[in-house]
Amino acid sequence: MIREVLKMGDPRLMRSAERVEDFDSTALDALVADMWDTVRAVSGGGLAAPQIGVGLRVVVVGMGRNPRYPHAPPIPPMMLVNPIITPTDDILESDWEGCLSVPGLRAMVPRYRSIHVEAQDQKGAQLSFDASGFHARVLQHECDHLLGRLFPSRIDDFTTFGFVEQLFPGSGIPS
Ligand code: NI
């Protein structure tokens, strides 16, 4: 079921999410199904459970060619429960970022270039992998939602913060 995506200013986006303790449950399955339905319906690159008002540590990421990020490489579809991100070096890269909860706006946001991720799947099995570049960026963005943080709080150069139509005139990029 496609769910409403909460927008910046909603207090449910500002809270730390709780760890998932019950795996292989119909409630978790339904949450994950709703998250995929919602992120696909709006061409998002990822979605975190707090964005649909559920305060649990669950994220989905993944996209093919995406009109919201025309220059971004595809990233593999993945659902993560209780993810923990550790940077694997201290190099930060800045690139454009947006958020379904901050519609119409983009900014350059610094993120770690390379990360290690520990998480669980829907049945509670442990996952462990490395990611870099745009894939790592999306994972860091989604995991920030689990801490109650949205990308504007990560901007270091506010001259890059603006509306899509003004930043990229005539590009046709949807908000
Ligand atoms: Ni977001």
PDB file of N, CA, C and O and ligand atoms in Angstrom, residues 46-48 51 98-102 141-142 145 150-151, ligand 1:
ATOM      1  N   GLY A  46      15.376   5.920  -2.033  1.00  0.00           N
ATOM      2  CA  GLY A  46      15.333   5.200  -0.768  1.00  0.00           C
ATOM      3  C   GLY A  46      14.260   5.781   0.120  1.00  0.00           C
ATOM      4  O   GLY A  46      13.679   6.837  -0.186  1.00  0.00           O
ATOM      5  N   LEU A  47      13.983   5.058   1.186  1.00  0.00           N
ATOM      6  CA  LEU A  47      12.948   5.506   2.123  1.00  0.00           C
ATOM      7  C   LEU A  47      13.257   4.881   3.481  1.00  0.00           C
ATOM      8  O   LEU A  47      13.703   3.731   3.555  1.00  0.00           O
ATOM      9  N   ALA A  48      13.017   5.643   4.523  1.00  0.00           N
ATOM     10  CA  ALA A  48      13.191   5.135   5.887  1.00  0.00           C
ATOM     11  C   ALA A  48      11.816   5.082   6.556  1.00  0.00           C
ATOM     12  O   ALA A  48      10.949   5.925   6.281  1.00  0.00           O
ATOM     13  N   GLN A  51       9.740   8.010   7.737  1.00  0.00           N
ATOM     14  CA  GLN A  51       9.119   8.884   6.732  1.00  0.00           C
ATOM     15  C   GLN A  51       7.668   8.530   6.456  1.00  0.00           C
ATOM     16  O   GLN A  51       6.930   9.336   5.891  1.00  0.00           O
ATOM     17  N   GLY A  98      18.598  15.167  -2.359  1.00  0.00           N
ATOM     18  CA  GLY A  98      17.235  15.613  -2.097  1.00  0.00           C
ATOM     19  C   GLY A  98      16.586  14.595  -1.200  1.00  0.00           C
ATOM     20  O   GLY A  98      17.212  13.618  -0.790  1.00  0.00           O
ATOM     21  N   CYS A  99      15.322  14.825  -0.872  1.00  0.00           N
ATOM     22  CA  CYS A  99      14.634  13.929   0.053  1.00  0.00           C
ATOM     23  C   CYS A  99      13.142  14.031  -0.191  1.00  0.00           C
ATOM     24  O   CYS A  99      12.615  15.137  -0.387  1.00  0.00           O
ATOM     25  N   LEU A 100      12.472  12.885  -0.162  1.00  0.00           N
ATOM     26  CA  LEU A 100      11.020  12.878  -0.363  1.00  0.00           C
ATOM     27  C   LEU A 100      10.307  13.674   0.730  1.00  0.00           C
ATOM     28  O   LEU A 100       9.193  14.140   0.520  1.00  0.00           O
ATOM     29  N   SER A 101      10.954  13.837   1.882  1.00  0.00           N
ATOM     30  CA  SER A 101      10.360  14.604   2.978  1.00  0.00           C
ATOM     31  C   SER A 101      10.686  16.093   2.894  1.00  0.00           C
ATOM     32  O   SER A 101      10.215  16.874   3.722  1.00  0.00           O
ATOM     33  N   VAL A 102      11.521  16.457   1.901  1.00  0.00           N
ATOM     34  CA  VAL A 102      11.908  17.863   1.707  1.00  0.00           C
ATOM     35  C   VAL A 102      11.656  18.186   0.232  1.00  0.00           C
ATOM     36  O   VAL A 102      12.589  18.479  -0.520  1.00  0.00           O
ATOM     37  N   HIS A 141      22.206   8.756   3.916  1.00  0.00           N
ATOM     38  CA  HIS A 141      21.011   9.620   3.973  1.00  0.00           C
ATOM     39  C   HIS A 141      19.862   8.900   4.675  1.00  0.00           C
ATOM     40  O   HIS A 141      19.219   9.464   5.562  1.00  0.00           O
ATOM     41  N   GLU A 142      19.618   7.643   4.272  1.00  0.00           N
ATOM     42  CA  GLU A 142      18.483   6.905   4.860  1.00  0.00           C
ATOM     43  C   GLU A 142      18.724   6.614   6.340  1.00  0.00           C
ATOM     44  O   GLU A 142      17.800   6.692   7.153  1.00  0.00           O
ATOM     45  N   HIS A 145      17.842   9.358   8.660  1.00  0.00           N
ATOM     46  CA  HIS A 145      16.416   9.432   9.034  1.00  0.00           C
ATOM     47  C   HIS A 145      16.152   8.664  10.337  1.00  0.00           C
ATOM     48  O   HIS A 145      15.270   9.037  11.100  1.00  0.00           O
ATOM     49  N   LEU A 150      17.512  15.140   8.848  1.00  0.00           N
ATOM     50  CA  LEU A 150      17.228  15.331   7.428  1.00  0.00           C
ATOM     51  C   LEU A 150      18.426  16.036   6.786  1.00  0.00           C
ATOM     52  O   LEU A 150      19.189  16.719   7.465  1.00  0.00           O
ATOM     53  N   PHE A 151      18.550  15.898   5.435  1.00  0.00           N
ATOM     54  CA  PHE A 151      19.780  16.362   4.789  1.00  0.00           C
ATOM     55  C   PHE A 151      20.100  17.848   5.003  1.00  0.00           C
ATOM     56  O   PHE A 151      21.285  18.206   5.043  1.00  0.00           O
TER      57      PHE A 151
HETATM   58 NI    NI B   1      15.258  11.332   2.799  1.00  0.00          NI
END
